[in-house]
Amino acid sequence: MKKNPGFGFYTFLVVFLLFILFPFYYIFLTSIRTPLEIFSTFNLYTLSPTIQNYIRAFTVRPFGRYLYNSFVVSGVTTFISIVFASFTAYAVARLKFKGKSLLLAVVLGVSMFPQIAIISPIYIFLRDMGLRNTHIGLVIPYITFSLPLAIWYLSTFFKEIPFSLEEAAKIDGASPFQAFYKVIAPLAAPGVFTTAILVFIGAWNEYLFAFTLNTDDRMRTVTVGITMFNAQYSIPWGDIAAAAVIVTVPLIVMVLLFQKRIVSGLTSGAVKG
Amino acid sequence: MKLKRKKPVNLERKHEALTAYLMVFPSILIILAMALWPVISSFWNSLFDLRLNHPAKNKITLEYRINLERFVDTQYYINSIFRQIRASEELNSDPAKVDEIYNGLVELRENLKIQPGIIDKYIKVEEILNNMKPVTDEDIRYAVVSKDFAEHYLAKVESARNGFQALSKANDDAADQGAELMEELRTSLLEPNYIGFDNYARYAGELGVQENGEIGRLGKSLINTIIITVVSVFFELVLGIIIALIINRPYVGRGLTRAAVLVPWAVPTVVSARMWAFLYDGQTGIFAHWLVKLGIIKDGGVLLSTKAGAFFSVIFADVWKTTPYMALLLLAGLQGISDDLYEAASIDGANRIKQFFHITLPLLKPTIVVSLLFRTLDAFRIFDLIFVLTGGGPGNSTESISMYAYTTMFSQMEFGRGATLSIVVFLCVALISFIYIKFLGADVMGGRLEQRR
């Protein structure tokens, strides 16, 4: 089954990677082209790169503000979810209590809720509370999907921490809570970090709530902002491509830096159970 | 089940459970408040004729309410109508009849004022209207009245209308205008907008073939959603397995592959939708251009402007974004299968294909079931990709059920109906989960819960 990979294998690999990465390359290429070139050629290179599209992305639309909004909303969402989820996940992974299966079933079930089924009451609630077009107004619905996700991932990671260490701490007289923050928390840090990345990406990528709740241009997030680049007669593809690159690059950097962690997080959530 | 030695009830145990509940409690509270409550609320809203842009129906109400602003305003006109009638010899031929109508309406007004909670609001509304201003405070404009009073009200208004009509001698004379004013009075009373399962009945009707010979909009959007879900999940699974099998070996560039595979997964769906919209574009899209060169399509425009083209575009973009992720999950599952099994099998003379069906597939089944379930649910809820890539078009031909629910709620502001559709999505998702767990892997899902205990 596992021979040394040969020519055929690498051909396949290259085709596969091209399939995945070509759209990104072409979008990047478009982002450094002049509008005239975008509409006149299908070449896979450009001889006259320009940064005009990037300048326009930030000036035609308040793209910097969109980035800031996304960053604040995703950051706060991640922080809150991680705090609450780590307590819950610790209890699930380590402590004995009745109703644990029910809790996990509810968490799993809620993580699969279609967002469309909860959007109308949340919309009415946030409107009545005057929380539309605020950061916290987006954080609230984001918690609904990020908290179950975080509980699910974290309880997997917490299970993998050797139980004996905690027992030792308890024998030395630590309460369960002390055992949590003195022994388990430092060991759990990598898992917490991975979960934070996954939750952050999930919140960063959210569109439906952001589009519906924050209609004030100053309060839009990047995902909504990128759909706002429209002109009357022709679509400004250069600006859109530049915006897409700006949104994608931080994600690519994150993926390159933390790929091992992200993969272990994703697969432990789905494969190991 | 192992038999456990019975332990004395021990304080430490109790303490542990208490700590656990304390740690779990905040999350439970959040989940109840922000996920379960909205679903229940959505269901509740779906039983009402709730329209956010309709002044009389923008709140759910089980009670009769009266629009005092309208009622008081109408009183001025009523007085002026009676002045006109009494001044006209022709209309005032039977003054007793006129007085009867007049007294009936006065009685109605006085009866309204003595209803509980009315008089204060009534006086305020009168004051505001006397100053020629509109009533802006909803709490003052509307007042709840009892069902008995509502019936009395409607009967009185109806008899006054009949009285006016009997008096009327010609079109648009004062008595005729009086009859029309009674319509104003009648609509000042707002009936409860609770409609039971009417919304559901309406959408059940949209499932089948309509009078015009086409399938109703809900039926179409359901079919669209199912086609997109089944086709894209099928390709993602098959391609995912193939890719995972091929790259499940040590080779130079593993890290690069893994990072590359993660990029489409990490990019927001909206961003990938916009990217593909550009690549598919009839004028500037290189993907459309290549397909034309290959002779697969006649001109670049068909990708987003025809039904078949739009379906292909949506599914292709979804497969591009999700296959790598699927392959990654399956690869992790494959790596959990011991090499010894394959060695033993090949010693026993089993060929590759036999090994795949007898070792790989059964052992990979838990991973496959779980990834399939998550992917199916994800694909069934599809919104972002279609919304941004095709906008549901051309026509409504690629509209998914989530999009239908969304436009009903936020374009038409029909929240009652939209809530009904969103409950339909919720029930479909619940049904899909049930089917998967029941028929494909109760043990798998159970195991997932079990392992966390």
XYZ file of C-alpha atoms in Angstrom:
726
model
C 0.000 0.000 0.000
C 2.639 2.498 0.937
C 5.336 2.473 -1.679
C 7.631 5.396 -2.081
C 5.759 8.070 -3.937
C 6.646 8.154 -7.613
C 6.175 10.422 -10.581
C 2.453 9.708 -10.858
C 1.923 10.636 -7.259
C 3.615 13.990 -7.569
C 1.753 14.737 -10.776
C -1.487 14.139 -8.926
C -0.314 16.265 -6.022
C 0.593 19.169 -8.281
C -2.745 19.004 -10.091
C -4.562 18.864 -6.759
C -2.666 21.833 -5.343
C -3.159 23.817 -8.547
C -6.879 23.157 -8.338
C -6.926 24.501 -4.792
C -4.551 27.394 -5.165
C -5.048 28.656 -8.701
C -8.129 30.797 -7.842
C -6.099 32.527 -5.132
C -3.232 33.175 -7.507
C -5.543 34.597 -10.142
C -7.337 36.824 -7.633
C -3.986 38.112 -6.423
C -2.975 38.755 -10.031
C -6.223 40.639 -10.608
C -5.639 42.723 -7.518
C -2.409 44.152 -8.972
C -3.801 44.741 -12.461
C -5.203 47.932 -13.905
C -8.948 47.897 -14.658
C -8.134 48.058 -18.358
C -5.964 44.951 -18.136
C -8.594 43.061 -16.111
C -11.073 43.515 -18.938
C -8.681 42.824 -21.795
C -6.514 39.820 -21.036
C -6.489 36.307 -19.615
C -2.694 36.169 -19.280
C -1.358 34.453 -16.193
C 1.134 37.214 -15.477
C 1.249 40.982 -15.543
C 4.014 43.284 -16.670
C 2.621 46.439 -15.103
C 1.672 45.731 -11.496
C -0.141 48.472 -9.626
C -1.253 49.037 -6.046
C -4.091 51.345 -7.084
C -6.718 48.683 -6.305
C -5.461 48.380 -2.742
C -5.554 52.121 -2.255
C -9.087 52.224 -3.627
C -10.199 49.316 -1.421
C -9.403 51.455 1.593
C -10.678 54.767 0.245
C -13.815 53.964 -1.796
C -15.119 51.966 1.142
C -14.106 52.194 4.831
C -12.340 48.854 4.574
C -10.029 49.594 7.479
C -13.083 50.149 9.627
C -14.581 46.830 8.418
C -11.381 45.061 9.437
C -11.463 46.748 12.828
C -15.110 45.753 13.376
C -14.430 42.139 12.415
C -11.423 42.066 14.672
C -13.280 43.426 17.690
C -16.361 41.254 17.233
C -14.408 38.037 16.591
C -11.946 38.783 19.385
C -14.608 39.440 22.007
C -16.651 36.442 20.845
C -13.610 34.207 21.120
C -12.696 35.489 24.545
C -16.176 35.072 26.016
C -16.710 31.633 24.458
C -13.365 30.351 25.665
C -13.921 31.558 29.229
C -17.345 29.962 29.615
C -16.512 26.885 27.544
C -13.340 26.052 29.442
C -15.247 25.805 32.731
C -17.928 23.678 31.129
C -15.493 21.488 29.234
C -13.421 20.938 32.350
C -16.487 19.774 34.256
C -17.447 17.498 31.372
C -13.985 16.006 30.998
C -13.041 15.681 34.642
C -15.901 15.790 37.092
C -18.684 13.327 37.772
C -22.196 14.717 37.695
C -25.630 13.646 36.599
C -26.975 14.826 33.263
C -23.631 14.949 31.488
C -24.878 13.032 28.446
C -27.896 15.280 28.178
C -25.660 18.331 28.363
C -23.416 17.034 25.589
C -26.369 16.062 23.436
C -27.788 19.574 23.828
C -24.428 21.158 23.023
C -24.017 18.995 19.919
C -27.600 19.644 18.865
C -27.339 23.394 19.309
C -24.116 23.508 17.300
C -26.136 22.153 14.374
C -28.995 24.658 14.663
C -29.601 26.443 11.392
C -28.928 30.132 11.998
C -31.934 31.070 9.932
C -34.134 29.460 12.617
C -32.923 31.804 15.328
C -32.349 35.012 13.423
C -35.823 36.565 13.569
C -36.302 36.531 17.381
C -32.704 37.681 17.853
C -33.273 40.482 15.355
C -36.407 41.649 17.185
C -34.700 41.340 20.571
C -31.611 43.312 19.536
C -33.716 45.941 17.778
C -35.848 46.440 20.892
C -32.733 46.650 23.070
C -31.206 49.208 20.705
C -28.254 46.898 20.025
C -28.386 46.910 16.248
C -25.287 48.443 14.674
C -23.172 47.771 17.757
C -20.313 45.341 18.303
C -21.945 43.656 21.267
C -25.100 43.148 19.200
C -23.091 40.846 16.930
C -21.172 39.172 19.727
C -24.419 37.968 21.317
C -25.625 35.859 18.380
C -22.053 34.753 17.593
C -21.792 33.231 21.056
C -24.679 30.905 20.172
C -22.643 28.994 17.633
C -19.148 29.523 19.014
C -19.867 28.438 22.588
C -21.118 24.908 21.710
C -18.201 24.552 19.291
C -15.727 25.623 21.952
C -17.220 23.287 24.561
C -17.025 20.420 22.096
C -13.382 20.982 21.099
C -12.182 21.836 24.580
C -13.715 18.793 26.224
C -11.781 16.633 23.732
C -8.537 18.401 24.524
C -9.125 18.285 28.273
C -9.713 14.525 28.108
C -6.214 14.050 26.732
C -4.541 15.639 29.726
C -3.203 12.897 32.037
C -5.591 12.346 34.871
C -2.866 11.277 37.293
C -1.489 14.804 37.549
C -4.771 16.088 38.760
C -5.110 13.236 41.227
C -1.669 14.079 42.559
C -2.703 17.687 43.000
C -5.809 16.583 44.837
C -3.834 14.333 47.129
C -1.632 17.316 47.894
C -4.786 19.035 49.093
C -5.922 21.019 46.076
C -9.659 21.556 45.558
C -11.107 20.649 42.144
C -11.044 24.330 41.273
C -7.381 24.686 42.300
C -6.574 21.526 40.386
C -8.173 23.203 37.396
C -6.222 26.423 37.304
C -2.910 25.273 38.780
C -2.433 21.948 37.018
C -4.839 21.511 34.183
C -4.982 25.030 32.786
C -1.273 25.263 31.860
C -1.381 21.808 30.281
C -4.559 22.710 28.477
C -3.166 25.933 27.038
C -2.338 24.460 23.601
C -5.840 23.024 23.269
C -7.367 26.297 24.400
C -5.250 28.139 21.884
C -6.318 25.827 19.056
C -9.961 26.181 20.025
C -9.544 29.931 20.103
C -8.196 29.917 16.548
C -11.098 27.815 15.315
C -13.697 29.952 17.074
C -12.037 33.131 15.846
C -12.064 31.950 12.231
C -15.713 30.923 12.594
C -16.699 34.350 13.911
C -14.526 36.191 11.374
C -16.232 34.333 8.514
C -19.834 34.829 9.675
C -22.064 36.643 7.217
C -25.802 36.198 7.840
C -26.060 37.927 11.216
C -23.541 40.614 10.329
C -25.384 41.435 7.126
C -28.783 41.550 8.816
C -28.017 43.255 12.103
C -25.372 45.835 11.264
C -26.585 47.850 8.312
C -24.736 51.036 9.221
C -21.654 51.221 7.001
C -19.444 52.166 9.966
C -20.412 48.969 11.782
C -20.109 46.427 8.975
C -17.689 43.514 9.176
C -15.305 42.469 6.373
C -17.512 39.671 5.069
C -20.345 42.121 4.550
C -18.012 44.875 3.419
C -16.606 42.796 0.588
C -20.074 42.420 -0.918
C -20.470 46.193 -0.871
C -17.968 46.908 -3.635
C -20.356 47.593 -6.451
C -20.419 50.279 -9.053
C -23.258 51.391 -11.237
C -22.086 50.177 -14.635
C -19.362 47.597 -14.255
C -18.298 45.591 -11.244
C -15.024 46.922 -9.777
C -13.248 43.544 -9.860
C -9.881 45.097 -9.088
C -11.140 46.565 -5.807
C -12.927 43.332 -4.931
C -9.808 41.277 -5.656
C -7.701 43.597 -3.497
C -10.246 43.351 -0.673
C -10.325 39.557 -1.012
C -6.534 39.417 -0.780
C -6.547 41.642 2.314
C -9.088 39.368 4.012
C -7.341 36.183 2.925
C -3.731 36.996 3.747
C -4.159 37.055 7.566
C -5.973 33.728 7.331
C -3.208 32.218 5.193
C -0.600 33.441 7.666
C -2.580 31.931 10.523
C -2.978 28.647 8.670
C 0.747 28.495 7.857
C 1.746 29.226 11.440
C -0.731 26.971 13.187
C -1.550 24.329 10.576
C -0.646 21.413 12.836
C -2.800 22.696 15.660
C -5.734 23.510 13.414
C -5.645 20.058 11.845
C -5.446 18.383 15.229
C -8.362 20.485 16.423
C -10.547 19.790 13.408
C -9.826 16.097 13.355
C -10.169 15.543 17.074
C -13.558 17.192 16.876
C -14.769 14.985 14.062
C -12.660 11.839 13.984
C -11.766 10.873 17.473
C -15.226 11.562 18.690
C -21.805 -2.473 33.020
C -19.430 -3.273 35.765
C -20.723 -3.912 39.222
C -19.394 -1.276 41.518
C -18.703 -1.654 45.142
C -21.202 0.439 46.992
C -19.512 3.431 48.475
C -20.743 5.412 51.417
C -22.260 8.715 50.355
C -19.327 10.905 50.474
C -19.104 14.607 50.916
C -16.315 14.977 48.465
C -18.458 13.423 45.749
C -21.281 15.808 46.441
C -18.861 18.663 46.471
C -17.505 17.557 43.109
C -20.961 17.411 41.526
C -21.776 20.830 42.931
C -18.575 22.291 41.494
C -19.427 20.710 38.159
C -22.880 22.259 38.106
C -21.430 25.644 38.986
C -18.951 25.359 36.130
C -21.566 24.212 33.648
C -24.290 26.624 34.689
C -23.219 29.806 32.837
C -22.897 27.984 29.513
C -26.241 26.292 29.978
C -27.812 29.644 30.685
C -26.301 31.175 27.552
C -27.317 28.240 25.386
C -30.863 28.294 26.730
C -31.206 32.037 26.318
C -29.522 32.480 22.974
C -30.290 29.272 21.100
C -33.242 27.375 22.526
C -35.329 30.427 23.356
C -35.030 31.872 19.816
C -36.132 28.589 18.257
C -39.163 28.428 20.520
C -39.824 32.086 19.833
C -39.534 31.472 16.076
C -42.132 28.753 16.378
C -44.401 31.023 18.425
C -44.032 33.836 15.861
C -44.914 31.409 13.087
C -48.419 31.139 14.558
C -49.070 34.851 13.978
C -49.645 37.156 11.074
C -46.595 39.211 12.013
C -45.385 41.911 9.607
C -42.775 44.373 10.758
C -43.790 46.995 8.192
C -47.518 46.834 8.941
C -48.553 49.261 11.720
C -51.351 47.041 13.014
C -49.490 43.744 12.751
C -45.944 44.548 13.807
C -46.377 42.887 17.188
C -47.744 39.544 18.142
C -50.925 39.930 20.119
C -53.578 37.617 21.443
C -55.807 40.534 22.512
C -58.112 42.996 20.840
C -56.575 46.449 20.722
C -57.968 49.792 19.761
C -56.116 52.463 17.857
C -57.114 55.470 19.946
C -55.542 58.002 17.623
C -57.715 56.811 14.782
C -60.776 56.506 16.982
C -60.509 60.029 18.423
C -59.690 61.489 15.040
C -62.818 59.902 13.582
C -64.977 61.466 16.321
C -64.305 64.944 14.898
C -65.485 63.861 11.474
C -68.548 62.158 12.931
C -69.608 65.397 14.611
C -69.176 67.339 11.404
C -71.185 64.715 9.473
C -74.070 65.016 11.902
C -74.004 68.805 11.593
C -74.307 68.423 7.835
C -77.098 65.845 8.082
C -79.105 67.969 10.478
C -78.671 71.002 8.259
C -79.996 69.143 5.243
C -83.784 68.991 4.969
C -83.673 65.977 2.730
C -81.473 63.874 5.027
C -83.045 65.086 8.247
C -86.585 64.122 7.215
C -86.759 61.711 10.144
C -84.857 63.431 13.021
C -85.607 60.528 15.413
C -83.671 58.151 13.196
C -80.724 60.573 13.053
C -80.766 60.953 16.823
C -80.801 57.199 17.215
C -77.612 56.794 15.190
C -76.016 59.737 16.966
C -76.873 58.429 20.411
C -75.592 54.979 19.479
C -72.219 56.412 18.571
C -72.071 58.597 21.683
C -72.885 55.566 23.795
C -70.100 53.637 22.091
C -67.616 56.411 22.832
C -68.661 56.703 26.463
C -68.576 52.924 26.848
C -65.043 52.878 25.453
C -63.943 55.554 27.920
C -65.132 53.534 30.900
C -63.251 50.425 29.802
C -60.362 49.722 32.191
C -57.189 51.633 31.388
C -58.664 53.701 28.569
C -59.595 57.092 29.982
C -56.092 58.392 30.738
C -54.810 57.439 27.315
C -57.956 58.826 25.687
C -57.469 62.231 27.258
C -53.794 62.307 26.288
C -54.573 61.373 22.695
C -57.266 64.059 22.524
C -54.802 66.591 23.847
C -52.138 65.671 21.302
C -54.601 65.741 18.407
C -56.018 69.086 19.539
C -52.491 70.416 19.177
C -52.458 69.058 15.613
C -49.672 66.617 16.350
C -49.404 62.928 15.547
C -49.356 60.399 18.389
C -45.855 58.974 18.408
C -45.953 56.917 21.581
C -47.176 53.404 20.747
C -48.163 52.829 24.369
C -50.664 55.677 24.237
C -51.895 55.063 20.726
C -52.936 51.486 21.378
C -55.053 50.199 24.251
C -56.147 46.664 25.017
C -59.887 46.026 25.208
C -61.785 42.916 26.282
C -63.263 40.492 23.800
C -66.778 41.318 25.051
C -66.256 44.992 24.450
C -64.757 44.286 21.030
C -67.910 42.407 20.041
C -70.131 45.178 21.410
C -68.010 47.703 19.504
C -68.261 45.906 16.187
C -72.044 45.425 16.578
C -72.551 49.125 17.362
C -70.438 50.248 14.434
C -72.258 47.902 12.107
C -75.707 49.145 13.176
C -74.597 52.772 12.802
C -73.367 51.995 9.318
C -76.716 50.438 8.417
C -78.471 53.495 9.840
C -76.355 55.851 7.698
C -76.961 53.778 4.600
C -80.739 53.861 5.197
C -80.589 57.649 5.458
C -78.456 58.121 2.386
C -80.330 59.446 -0.648
C -77.488 59.878 -3.103
C -73.943 58.808 -3.622
C -71.446 60.770 -1.560
C -73.989 62.739 0.412
C -73.277 63.343 4.105
C -74.996 60.122 5.218
C -73.031 58.100 2.686
C -69.804 59.641 3.976
C -70.991 58.706 7.478
C -71.257 55.084 6.375
C -67.711 55.292 5.076
C -66.530 56.759 8.350
C -67.870 53.683 10.099
C -65.280 51.689 8.144
C -62.619 53.883 9.784
C -64.113 53.087 13.164
C -64.268 49.386 12.401
C -60.592 49.246 11.447
C -59.634 51.227 14.551
C -60.251 47.996 16.393
C -57.382 45.586 15.815
C -58.082 41.921 16.014
C -55.520 39.534 17.504
C -53.092 38.452 14.804
C -52.902 34.903 16.099
C -53.732 32.682 13.154
C -52.869 29.215 14.419
C -51.363 26.983 11.766
C -52.549 29.060 8.809
C -48.975 29.892 7.801
C -48.130 26.194 7.772
C -51.213 25.433 5.690
C -50.176 28.154 3.266
C -46.703 26.690 2.819
C -47.988 23.136 2.618
C -49.865 24.444 -0.416
C -46.592 25.721 -1.878
C -45.055 22.274 -1.837
C -47.032 20.858 -4.729
C -47.953 21.877 -8.250
C -49.711 25.232 -8.423
C -52.571 26.430 -10.611
C -50.105 27.698 -13.203
C -48.708 24.195 -13.588
C -45.427 24.908 -11.811
C -44.236 23.653 -8.456
C -44.736 26.200 -5.670
C -41.861 28.348 -4.439
C -41.276 26.329 -1.268
C -41.310 23.078 -3.231
C -38.804 24.512 -5.699
C -36.483 25.887 -3.050
C -36.581 22.545 -1.207
C -35.728 20.674 -4.408
C -32.919 23.157 -5.147
C -31.514 22.726 -1.649
C -31.693 18.933 -1.844
C -30.025 18.827 -5.277
C -27.212 21.116 -4.152
C -26.767 19.189 -0.896
C -26.775 15.709 -2.415
C -24.595 16.498 -5.425
C -21.990 18.558 -3.612
C -21.753 16.268 -0.595
C -21.470 13.247 -2.909
C -18.582 14.749 -4.856
C -16.912 16.020 -1.708
C -17.041 12.586 -0.126
C -15.876 10.618 -3.163
C -13.129 13.062 -4.079
C -12.234 13.394 -0.404
C -11.764 9.641 -0.016
C -9.726 9.389 -3.218
C -7.474 12.272 -2.233
C -7.080 10.979 1.319
C -6.142 7.496 0.065
C -3.557 8.913 -2.307
C -1.864 11.272 0.109
C -1.934 8.835 3.027
C 1.781 8.085 2.864
C 4.988 9.808 3.792
C 6.235 12.180 1.103
C 8.162 15.367 0.680
C 5.865 18.382 0.991
C 3.279 17.041 3.422
C 3.236 20.240 5.448
C 2.762 22.296 2.322
C -0.150 20.140 1.224
C -1.778 20.412 4.610
C -1.451 24.184 4.677
C -2.727 24.502 1.116
C -5.684 22.300 1.923
C -6.610 24.481 4.877
C -6.683 27.726 2.945
C -10.017 27.276 1.101
C -11.536 26.059 4.367
C -10.325 29.115 6.268
C -11.427 31.716 3.726
C -14.897 33.157 4.392
C -17.563 31.646 2.157
C -18.553 35.139 1.107
C -15.025 35.876 -0.074
C -14.812 32.639 -2.027
C -18.248 33.382 -3.498
C -17.022 36.756 -4.734
C -13.810 35.192 -6.072
C -15.748 32.616 -8.020
C -18.227 35.224 -9.235
C -15.221 36.884 -10.856
C -13.804 33.635 -12.263
C -17.225 32.669 -13.679
C -17.944 36.116 -15.090
C -18.829 36.056 -18.793
C -16.560 38.996 -19.627
C -13.579 38.758 -17.330
C -13.778 35.273 -15.848
C -10.849 33.042 -16.731
C -12.738 29.907 -15.700
C -15.616 30.734 -18.048
C -13.056 31.611 -20.708
C -11.371 28.212 -20.401
C -14.661 26.337 -20.511
C -15.492 28.168 -23.733
C -12.078 27.319 -25.182
C -12.581 23.673 -24.264
C -15.914 23.799 -26.050
C -17.873 22.838 -22.937
C -20.018 25.946 -23.001
C -20.915 28.186 -25.920
C -20.258 31.537 -24.337
C -18.986 32.636 -20.953
C -22.264 34.217 -19.970
C -24.143 30.940 -19.488
C -22.430 30.085 -16.187
C -24.325 32.608 -14.132
C -27.232 33.467 -16.397
C -28.779 30.047 -17.010
C -30.304 27.699 -14.492
C -28.010 24.755 -15.254
C -24.977 27.018 -15.344
C -25.852 28.607 -12.019
C -26.360 25.220 -10.367
C -23.018 24.039 -11.687
C -21.350 27.230 -10.466
C -22.729 26.944 -6.952
C -21.886 23.253 -6.624
C -18.429 23.623 -8.126
C -17.539 26.489 -5.795
C -18.812 24.496 -2.815
C -16.879 21.377 -3.834
C -13.738 23.463 -4.319
C -14.040 24.961 -0.842
C -14.987 21.849 1.089
C -13.365 18.829 -0.569
C -9.925 19.612 0.847
C -11.415 19.841 4.330
C -13.239 16.550 3.837
C -10.000 14.918 2.629
C -8.260 16.193 5.740
C -10.808 14.633 8.085
C -10.767 11.336 6.197
C -6.976 11.336 6.130
C -6.928 11.573 9.909
C -9.342 8.640 10.026
C -7.128 6.623 7.666
C -4.069 7.286 9.771
C -5.841 5.680 12.685
C -5.994 2.349 10.834
C -3.077 0.075 11.693
C -0.742 -1.018 8.874
C -0.646 -4.527 10.338
C -4.175 -5.147 9.110
C -3.164 -4.453 5.512
C -0.051 -6.608 5.834
C -2.057 -9.489 7.236
C -4.609 -9.091 4.473
C -2.037 -9.101 1.715
C -0.422 -12.199 3.191
C -3.870 -13.794 3.016
C -3.933 -12.811 -0.652
C -6.493 -10.030 -0.541
C -5.982 -7.542 -3.360
C -6.136 -3.756 -3.034
C -9.825 -3.521 -3.891
C -10.732 -6.232 -1.405
C -8.602 -4.534 1.218
C -10.403 -1.257 0.574
C -13.857 -2.759 0.978
C -13.043 -5.091 3.844
C -10.603 -3.078 5.918
C -10.519 0.576 4.951
C -14.194 1.246 4.478
C -15.517 -0.481 7.620
C -12.843 1.088 9.825
C -13.314 4.468 8.227
C -17.080 4.298 8.634
C -17.293 6.282 11.883
C -15.257 9.117 10.372
C -17.281 9.005 7.178
C -20.608 9.088 9.006
C -19.607 11.993 11.195
C -18.121 14.064 8.367
C -21.106 13.245 6.165
C -23.558 14.337 8.842
C -21.789 17.627 9.466
C -21.349 18.330 5.786
C -24.950 17.449 4.922
C -26.302 19.731 7.614
C -23.943 22.480 6.517
C -24.877 22.129 2.873
C -28.575 21.997 3.668
C -28.363 25.337 5.453
C -26.572 26.865 2.453
C -27.098 30.616 2.315
C -23.948 32.751 1.992
C -22.611 31.135 -1.172
C -25.861 31.331 -3.155
C -26.803 34.737 -1.784
C -23.539 36.291 -2.911
C -22.765 34.209 -6.014
C -26.111 34.007 -7.822
C -28.471 35.913 -5.522
C -30.777 32.907 -5.939
C -31.016 33.610 -9.647
C -31.528 33.554 -12.486
C -35.144 34.084 -11.488
C -35.528 32.063 -8.340
C -33.935 29.030 -9.936
C -31.103 28.511 -7.435
C -32.923 29.803 -4.374
C -32.270 27.630 -1.320
C -34.782 27.215 1.452
C -32.731 29.331 3.851
C -32.689 32.097 1.263
C -36.435 31.862 0.785
C -36.918 32.185 4.549
C -34.496 35.095 4.635
C -36.097 37.121 1.841
C -39.554 36.512 3.303
C -38.367 37.904 6.618
C -36.057 40.711 5.662
C -37.125 41.830 2.190
C -40.872 41.498 2.628
C -40.778 41.965 6.415
C -43.224 39.063 6.727
C -41.855 37.779 10.006
C -44.682 35.350 10.739
C -44.328 33.634 7.402
C -40.537 33.811 7.470
C -40.528 32.235 10.918
C -42.672 29.434 9.512
C -40.120 28.792 6.767
C -37.249 28.926 9.234
C -39.023 26.350 11.385
C -39.325 24.199 8.257
C -35.525 24.456 7.835
C -35.092 23.562 11.486
C -37.343 20.508 11.174
C -35.522 19.362 8.026
C -32.183 19.632 9.818
C -33.579 17.696 12.776
C -34.949 15.045 10.411
C -31.622 14.682 8.585
C -29.766 14.283 11.882
C -32.323 11.727 13.037
C -32.022 9.691 9.839
C -28.226 9.688 9.970
C -28.085 8.698 13.607
C -30.834 6.109 13.284
C -29.696 4.354 10.135
C -26.027 5.079 9.731
C -24.515 5.198 13.111
C -26.311 5.349 16.400
C -23.191 3.684 17.768
C -20.997 6.344 16.206
C -22.831 9.315 17.645
C -23.408 7.539 20.934
C -19.728 6.781 21.045
C -18.885 10.412 20.555
C -20.932 11.342 23.567
C -19.711 8.347 25.529
C -16.049 9.179 25.005
C -16.511 12.522 26.649
C -18.006 11.139 29.781
